[in-house]
Structures are given as C-alpha cells and as structure tokens.
Amino acid sequence: MDRVYNFAAGPATMPEEALRTAASEMLCWRDSGMSVMEMTHRGKAYQEIFNDAEARVRDLMKVPENYKVLFLQGGATLQFAAVPMNLMTVSGRADYLDSGNFAHGALVEAKKYGEVRTVASSREDNYAHIPEWNDADLDDGADYCYITTNNTIFGTRYSRLPKGKAPLVADMSSNILSEVYDVNDFGLIFAGAQKNIGPAGVTLVIVREDLLGRAMPITPKAINYLQQADAGSMLNTPPTYAIYMAGLCLKWLQEQGGVSAIEKINIEKAKMLYDFLDESRLFHGTADKGSRSRMNVTFRTGNEDTDADFVKAATKAGLVSLKGHRLVGGMRASIYNAMPVEGVKKLVEFMKEYEAHV
Ligand SMILES: *Cc1c(COP(=O)(O)O)cnc(C)c1O
C-alpha cells in the first residue's frame, strides 16, 4: 500500500525521512545494541538523544539562554492547568483571549485556580475570526496574558500579538515551528507535539527563568516547571521514544533550512488552497479572510451531503482525513510543516476536478 496524503489535524503527517531513520534504527540505535525504546533514561546513550532534541529546539526557535526547554507529558490539555498552577500566584489574576475551543477549554480550566478575565471572545461567531482586543484594555497587573496562536479546529491565526506588561503565554500546539516567532515576546510557550513537532506523547514547554519558582504548593511535581527544569525534564521517566522521534523531525526541519525557510513554503501552500477557495463555485472558506490559518484550512460546500461525498471521494484518491471538526462541519485540510507542496497541489487538483463533475 502506498503512503497517502494525510490531512489529519493531529496526530498528523510526519516527514517520511524521519520515519525511515526510525525504522532503520528500530532494533539497534548506533552501537548501543538496543532500540531507543529499551534504553534507560538515566544512561549516556539516551541522554545524548535527549540533549540533541533540546539543542535542535533551541537552534530552530533561537531560544535565548534565559529560557528553559522542557519535555513533559499530559498533552497541551494538562498545560491548561499547569500554566495557572505555576504562574497565577502573584496577583492571582490572568487575562485570556477566547479565540477557539482549546482557548476556551484553557480558560475554563484556569478558573479553578484563580481569577480569569476574558479580554475578548469570538465565541458568539463560532470562532470564525480572531477576537478583537485593545492593548490598552489588557490588565498590566495580571500574572499573564494567554493566547492560542493558531486555532486548530476553526482554522484561524493571530497575525499580531497582544502587547501588555503581563508576560504572554501561548498555546502554539498547531503552529509552533511553522513561522518565525521571537521567543523574547513570550513568558511561556507550550505545544503538544503531535501537530508540528513529532508524535503524540510529549509536550514542549519553553519558559522564561524568572517565571519559575512561584508555583502553588498544591502543584503536582510532575508539572512543576521549576522542579522539572532542575531535573532536566527527568523528575520521572520522560516519554523517551516520543522525544527521540521529535528529534528526528526537528533534524529534518533544520535540513529544510529551518523555520524561516519552511514559513515561506507554508505561506505558499496555504495560498494555493485559499486562492482556489476564493474563486471556487462549489467550495468556500469558513474562517474570515483576515484571520486565516496557514496550518488548518477549513472549508465547505454548504451542503452536508456534498461535503460527505467529497470526503469519501477524496479518501479514495489517497487524500485522507479531510473531514472537518464537528464544531465547524465541512472539511479541514491540515497542512503542517511535513505536508509536502505536492500534497496540497494534488488536493487542489482533486477539488477542481470534483467541482467540474457535480
Ligand atoms: C490539539 C490541541 C490541543 C490539545 O492537545 P492535547 O495534546 O490533545 O492535549 C490544545 N491546543 C491546541 C491549539 C491544539 O491544537
């Protein structure tokens, strides 16, 4: 069976090169005589793999010295609690921008731990756009201001960042490493790996050092940033194989020329799809033009039966997982870093052909 073009939102397509390397090293990693999966995390061989992955993150994102890079478990969802437990302890207040389902989930979770203020929300418009806010309205005394840089389900993306005095915390799960960000603009960045970093099972956290050491006493130690930083993310057993796989994917990204190079390709891929959607008679984009995501392109025909038929026909043609999230309906093409330009070309060609025949 040939590999298909996989447009799933996450877990998502990964670079074939990384998968091939993993396959070739499956039984025996270098001269270790064993699979990475079988290695103790306390040994020299595994520490080398771990350090390599961290170094690649630091290189790709130009992470400054005064930031810690952590590899944790529990997904982005556990960070919805970890962020307030670690940070919402000085004023006990935080600002949240409600731009999608994950953003909303994060603010609901944070309410368990302190005073959450919703600065702006696009919930009433089913999150078809990034909510509008005024930087002057941000709470400068809040412990942090929280955003979701790319809204995976609705297909929207912030094109500018809130600028206030409180540290900015960003859930970058679905667009980390896809475009250039200046880490200095953030107090904390986190991302589940399964969209743009590697396989599911590991969550990347990048946190500025001055924000460490103020966690609530009830914070579980496995999500206490200071304790995990002091332990090199190995307070307990880390997700060893997921980190190894992430390292292979990060290496691939470096070989593509890094984040600025892949950003150009990502812009080109997204443009191909949106240009077609804008001229199509049958398919229409669901997100507002000014808020469009480069990673998750949401669209529909306006007829649910036609949507379902299209998804079925596309699957037959080797273009899979195009069904949209139930909160939006229609279709969603997730076109992360590892989706080749060729895959997007094939999709657009297929949509053109489909349109010509219905
Ligand atoms: C996928 C996703 C999540 C949830 O990630 P889990 O690893 O399943 O917890 C959270 N936020 C965003 C933006 C996502 O895309």
Coordinates of C-alpha atoms and ligand atoms in Angstrom, one line a residue:
M1 CA 0.0 0.0 0.0
D2 CA 1.3 3.4 -0.9
R3 CA 1.5 6.2 1.6
V4 CA -1.4 8.6 1.3
Y5 CA -1.5 12.4 1.8
N6 CA -2.7 12.7 5.3
F7 CA -4.5 15.9 6.2
A8 CA -5.3 14.9 9.8
A9 CA -5.3 17.7 12.4
G10 CA -3.3 15.7 14.9
P11 CA -1.7 13.2 15.3
A12 CA -0.6 14.3 11.9
T13 CA 1.6 13.5 8.9
M14 CA 5.3 13.3 9.7
P15 CA 8.4 13.7 7.5
E16 CA 9.0 10.4 5.7
E17 CA 12.7 10.8 6.2
A18 CA 12.3 10.8 10.0
L19 CA 10.1 7.7 9.8
R20 CA 12.7 5.9 7.6
T21 CA 15.5 6.7 10.0
A22 CA 13.4 5.5 12.9
A23 CA 12.7 2.3 11.0
S24 CA 16.4 1.7 10.3
E25 CA 17.3 2.3 13.9
M26 CA 14.3 0.4 15.4
L27 CA 16.2 -2.7 16.5
C28 CA 19.5 -1.1 17.3
W29 CA 20.4 2.5 17.9
R30 CA 24.1 3.1 16.8
D31 CA 26.4 1.0 18.9
S32 CA 24.0 0.7 21.9
G33 CA 22.9 -2.8 20.9
M34 CA 19.2 -1.9 21.6
S35 CA 16.2 0.0 20.5
V36 CA 15.8 3.5 21.8
M37 CA 12.5 2.2 23.4
E38 CA 14.5 -0.2 25.5
M39 CA 17.0 2.3 26.9
T40 CA 17.2 3.6 30.5
H41 CA 16.6 7.3 30.5
R42 CA 19.4 7.5 33.1
G43 CA 22.0 6.3 30.6
K44 CA 24.6 8.0 28.5
A45 CA 23.1 7.0 25.2
Y46 CA 19.6 8.3 26.0
Q47 CA 20.9 11.5 27.5
E48 CA 22.7 12.1 24.2
I49 CA 19.4 11.7 22.3
F50 CA 17.6 14.0 24.7
N51 CA 20.2 16.7 24.6
D52 CA 20.2 16.5 20.8
A53 CA 16.4 17.1 20.7
E54 CA 16.7 20.1 23.1
A55 CA 19.6 21.6 21.1
R56 CA 17.5 21.4 17.9
V57 CA 14.6 23.2 19.5
R58 CA 16.9 25.9 20.8
D59 CA 18.6 26.3 17.4
L60 CA 15.3 26.3 15.3
M61 CA 13.5 28.8 17.6
K62 CA 16.6 30.7 18.6
V63 CA 15.6 30.2 22.3
P64 CA 17.5 32.7 24.5
E65 CA 19.7 31.4 27.3
N66 CA 17.3 32.6 30.0
Y67 CA 14.6 30.3 28.9
K68 CA 14.2 26.6 29.9
V69 CA 13.2 24.0 27.4
L70 CA 11.1 21.2 29.0
F71 CA 9.7 17.9 27.6
L72 CA 6.7 17.0 29.6
Q73 CA 3.7 14.6 29.4
G74 CA -0.1 15.1 29.6
G75 CA -0.5 16.9 26.3
A76 CA -1.4 20.5 25.8
T77 CA -4.5 19.8 27.9
L78 CA -2.5 19.3 31.1
Q79 CA -0.8 22.6 30.4
F80 CA -4.2 24.3 30.7
A81 CA -3.9 23.5 34.4
A82 CA -0.1 23.7 34.7
V83 CA 0.0 27.3 33.5
P84 CA -2.2 28.7 36.2
M85 CA -0.9 26.4 38.9
N86 CA 2.7 27.6 38.1
L87 CA 2.1 31.2 37.3
M88 CA -1.2 32.6 38.6
T89 CA 0.2 33.2 42.1
V90 CA 1.3 36.8 42.4
S91 CA -1.9 38.8 41.7
G92 CA -4.0 35.7 41.3
R93 CA -5.4 37.1 38.0
A94 CA -4.9 36.3 34.4
D95 CA -6.2 37.6 31.1
Y96 CA -7.5 35.2 28.4
L97 CA -8.3 35.7 24.8
D98 CA -11.1 33.3 23.8
S99 CA -10.4 32.5 20.2
G100 CA -11.4 28.9 19.9
N101 CA -12.4 25.6 21.6
F102 CA -8.9 25.0 23.0
A103 CA -8.6 28.6 24.2
H104 CA -12.0 28.3 25.9
G105 CA -11.0 25.0 27.5
A106 CA -7.9 26.6 28.8
L107 CA -9.8 29.5 30.4
V108 CA -12.4 27.2 32.0
E109 CA -9.6 25.1 33.5
A110 CA -7.8 28.2 34.8
K111 CA -10.9 29.4 36.6
K112 CA -10.3 26.5 39.1
Y113 CA -7.1 28.2 40.2
G114 CA -7.7 32.0 40.2
E115 CA -9.4 35.0 38.7
V116 CA -9.8 34.7 35.0
R117 CA -10.8 37.6 32.8
T118 CA -11.9 37.1 29.2
V119 CA -10.4 40.1 27.4
A120 CA -12.1 39.3 24.1
S121 CA -14.1 36.4 22.6
S122 CA -15.3 35.4 19.2
R123 CA -17.4 32.5 20.6
E124 CA -20.7 34.1 19.5
D125 CA -19.5 33.9 15.9
N126 CA -18.5 30.3 16.3
Y127 CA -14.9 31.5 16.4
A128 CA -14.8 32.3 12.6
H129 CA -12.3 35.1 13.4
I130 CA -9.7 36.1 15.9
P131 CA -11.5 38.3 18.6
E132 CA -10.6 42.0 18.6
W133 CA -8.9 43.5 21.5
N134 CA -7.3 46.7 22.5
D135 CA -3.8 46.5 24.0
A136 CA -4.8 49.4 26.4
D137 CA -7.5 47.1 27.9
L138 CA -5.0 44.4 29.0
D139 CA -4.5 44.0 32.7
D140 CA -0.9 45.1 33.3
G141 CA -1.1 43.6 36.9
A142 CA -2.3 40.2 35.7
D143 CA 0.1 37.3 36.2
Y144 CA 0.0 36.6 32.5
C145 CA -2.0 37.1 29.3
Y146 CA -3.0 33.9 27.5
I147 CA -3.5 33.3 23.8
T148 CA -3.8 30.4 21.3
T149 CA -1.7 31.4 18.4
N150 CA -3.4 29.1 15.9
N151 CA -6.9 27.7 16.3
T152 CA -6.8 24.2 15.0
I153 CA -10.5 23.5 14.8
F154 CA -11.7 26.7 13.3
G155 CA -8.7 27.5 11.1
T156 CA -7.7 30.9 12.4
R157 CA -4.4 32.5 13.3
Y158 CA -3.3 35.6 15.2
S159 CA -1.5 38.0 12.8
R160 CA -0.4 40.2 15.7
L161 CA 0.2 39.5 19.3
P162 CA -1.2 41.3 22.4
K163 CA 1.3 43.7 23.8
G164 CA 0.9 44.4 27.5
K165 CA 3.0 44.4 30.6
A166 CA 2.0 40.9 31.8
P167 CA 4.0 38.0 30.4
L168 CA 2.4 36.5 27.3
V169 CA 1.6 32.8 27.5
A170 CA 0.9 31.0 24.2
D171 CA -0.5 27.6 23.3
M172 CA 1.3 27.1 20.0
S173 CA 0.3 23.4 19.6
S174 CA -0.8 23.7 16.0
N175 CA 1.6 26.3 14.6
I176 CA 4.9 26.1 16.5
L177 CA 7.9 25.9 14.2
S178 CA 5.7 26.8 11.2
E179 CA 6.5 30.5 11.3
V180 CA 9.1 32.7 12.9
Y181 CA 8.3 33.9 16.4
D182 CA 10.6 35.8 18.7
V183 CA 10.7 33.8 21.9
N184 CA 11.5 37.0 23.8
D185 CA 7.9 38.2 23.2
F186 CA 6.7 35.4 25.4
G187 CA 6.9 34.4 29.0
L188 CA 5.9 30.9 28.2
I189 CA 5.2 28.8 25.1
F190 CA 3.8 25.3 25.1
A191 CA 2.8 22.9 22.4
G192 CA 1.6 19.3 22.2
A193 CA 4.0 17.5 19.8
Q194 CA 1.5 15.7 17.6
K195 CA 0.9 18.5 15.1
N196 CA 4.1 20.2 14.2
I197 CA 6.9 18.7 16.3
G198 CA 6.7 14.9 16.2
P199 CA 4.5 12.1 17.6
A200 CA 1.9 12.3 20.4
G201 CA 3.1 11.7 23.9
V202 CA 5.4 14.7 24.6
T203 CA 4.6 18.3 25.2
L204 CA 7.2 21.0 24.7
V205 CA 7.3 23.9 27.2
I206 CA 9.6 26.9 26.8
V207 CA 9.6 29.1 29.9
R208 CA 11.4 32.2 31.0
E209 CA 13.5 31.6 34.0
D210 CA 12.2 34.5 36.1
L211 CA 8.7 32.9 36.0
L212 CA 10.0 29.8 37.8
G213 CA 9.6 29.2 41.5
R214 CA 6.2 30.7 42.2
A215 CA 4.0 27.6 41.7
M216 CA 1.1 26.9 44.0
P217 CA 2.1 24.5 46.8
I218 CA -0.5 22.0 45.6
T219 CA 1.1 21.8 42.1
P220 CA 1.9 18.2 41.3
K221 CA 5.7 17.9 41.0
A222 CA 5.4 16.3 37.5
I223 CA 4.1 19.6 36.2
N224 CA 6.0 22.0 38.4
Y225 CA 8.2 23.8 35.9
L226 CA 11.0 24.6 38.4
Q227 CA 11.2 21.1 39.7
Q228 CA 11.2 19.7 36.1
A229 CA 13.7 22.2 35.0
D230 CA 16.1 21.4 37.9
A231 CA 15.7 17.7 37.0
G232 CA 16.3 18.2 33.2
S233 CA 12.7 17.1 32.5
M234 CA 13.5 13.8 34.1
L235 CA 11.9 14.0 37.5
N236 CA 10.2 10.8 36.4
T237 CA 10.5 8.8 33.3
P238 CA 10.1 11.1 30.2
P239 CA 8.4 9.9 27.1
T240 CA 11.7 8.6 25.7
Y241 CA 10.7 7.4 22.3
A242 CA 8.5 10.4 21.5
I243 CA 11.4 12.7 22.3
Y244 CA 13.7 10.7 20.1
M245 CA 11.2 10.8 17.2
A246 CA 10.7 14.6 17.8
G247 CA 14.5 14.9 17.5
L248 CA 14.4 13.2 14.1
C249 CA 11.6 15.5 12.9
L250 CA 13.5 18.6 14.1
K251 CA 16.6 17.5 12.3
W252 CA 14.5 17.2 9.1
L253 CA 13.3 20.7 9.7
Q254 CA 16.8 22.0 10.1
E255 CA 17.7 20.3 6.8
Q256 CA 14.9 22.2 5.1
G257 CA 16.5 25.4 6.1
G258 CA 14.8 25.9 9.4
V259 CA 11.7 27.9 10.4
S260 CA 12.1 30.9 8.1
A261 CA 12.5 28.6 5.1
I262 CA 9.5 26.4 6.0
E263 CA 7.4 29.5 6.7
K264 CA 7.8 30.6 3.1
I265 CA 6.7 27.2 1.9
N266 CA 3.8 27.2 4.4
I267 CA 2.6 30.6 3.1
E268 CA 2.8 29.2 -0.5
K269 CA 0.9 26.0 0.4
A270 CA -1.9 28.0 2.2
K271 CA -2.1 30.5 -0.6
M272 CA -2.7 27.7 -3.2
L273 CA -5.7 26.4 -1.2
Y274 CA -7.2 29.8 -0.3
D275 CA -6.7 31.2 -3.9
F276 CA -8.7 28.2 -5.1
L277 CA -11.4 28.5 -2.4
D278 CA -11.8 32.2 -3.3
E279 CA -12.6 31.5 -6.9
S280 CA -14.4 28.2 -6.5
R281 CA -18.1 28.0 -7.3
L282 CA -18.6 24.9 -5.0
F283 CA -16.2 25.3 -2.1
H284 CA -16.0 28.2 0.4
G285 CA -13.6 29.0 3.2
T286 CA -15.2 29.1 6.6
A287 CA -12.8 31.4 8.5
D288 CA -12.9 35.1 8.0
K289 CA -10.2 36.2 5.5
G290 CA -8.3 38.4 7.9
S291 CA -7.9 35.6 10.4
R292 CA -7.0 32.7 8.1
S293 CA -4.7 30.0 9.4
R294 CA -1.8 28.7 7.4
M295 CA -1.9 25.3 9.1
N296 CA -5.6 24.4 9.2
V297 CA -7.7 25.3 6.2
T298 CA -11.4 25.0 6.9
F299 CA -13.9 25.0 4.0
R300 CA -17.3 23.6 3.0
T301 CA -19.8 23.4 0.1
G302 CA -22.8 24.5 2.0
N303 CA -24.5 21.1 1.6
E304 CA -23.7 18.4 4.2
D305 CA -24.3 15.5 1.8
T306 CA -22.0 17.0 -0.8
D307 CA -19.3 17.5 1.9
A308 CA -19.6 13.9 3.0
D309 CA -19.5 12.7 -0.6
F310 CA -16.4 14.9 -1.3
V311 CA -14.6 13.5 1.8
K312 CA -15.3 10.0 0.6
A313 CA -14.2 10.6 -2.9
A314 CA -11.0 12.3 -1.7
T315 CA -10.2 9.3 0.5
K316 CA -10.5 7.0 -2.5
A317 CA -8.0 9.2 -4.3
G318 CA -5.5 8.9 -1.4
L319 CA -6.2 12.3 0.2
V320 CA -7.4 11.3 3.7
S321 CA -8.7 12.8 6.9
L322 CA -10.3 15.8 5.3
K323 CA -13.5 15.7 7.4
G324 CA -13.9 18.9 9.4
H325 CA -14.3 19.0 13.2
R326 CA -17.9 18.5 14.3
L327 CA -18.0 22.1 15.8
V328 CA -17.4 23.5 12.3
G329 CA -18.6 20.8 9.9
G330 CA -17.5 20.7 6.3
M331 CA -13.8 20.0 5.6
R332 CA -10.5 20.8 7.1
A333 CA -7.1 20.3 5.4
S334 CA -4.3 20.4 8.0
I335 CA -1.2 21.3 6.1
Y336 CA 1.6 21.3 8.7
N337 CA 5.3 21.5 8.0
A338 CA 5.5 17.9 7.0
M339 CA 2.8 18.1 4.3
P340 CA 4.6 18.4 1.0
V341 CA 3.7 21.1 -1.5
E342 CA 2.9 18.2 -3.8
G343 CA 0.1 17.0 -1.4
V344 CA -1.6 20.4 -1.5
K345 CA -1.3 20.6 -5.3
K346 CA -2.9 17.2 -5.5
L347 CA -5.7 18.3 -3.2
V348 CA -6.4 21.5 -5.2
E349 CA -6.4 19.5 -8.5
F350 CA -8.8 17.0 -7.0
M351 CA -11.2 19.7 -5.7
K352 CA -11.1 21.3 -9.2
E353 CA -12.0 18.0 -10.8
Y354 CA -14.7 17.3 -8.3
E355 CA -16.2 20.7 -8.8
A356 CA -16.3 20.2 -12.5
H357 CA -18.3 17.0 -12.1
V358 CA -21.1 17.9 -9.6
Ligands
LIG1 C1 -4.5 19.7 19.7 C2 -4.5 21.0 20.5 C3 -4.7 20.9 21.9 C4 -4.9 19.6 22.7 O1 -3.7 18.9 22.7 P1 -3.6 17.5 23.5 O2 -2.2 17.1 23.3 O3 -4.6 16.6 22.9 O4 -4.0 17.8 24.9 C5 -4.6 22.1 22.6 N1 -4.5 23.3 22.0 C6 -4.3 23.4 20.6 C7 -4.2 24.7 19.9 C8 -4.4 22.2 19.9 O5 -4.2 22.2 18.5

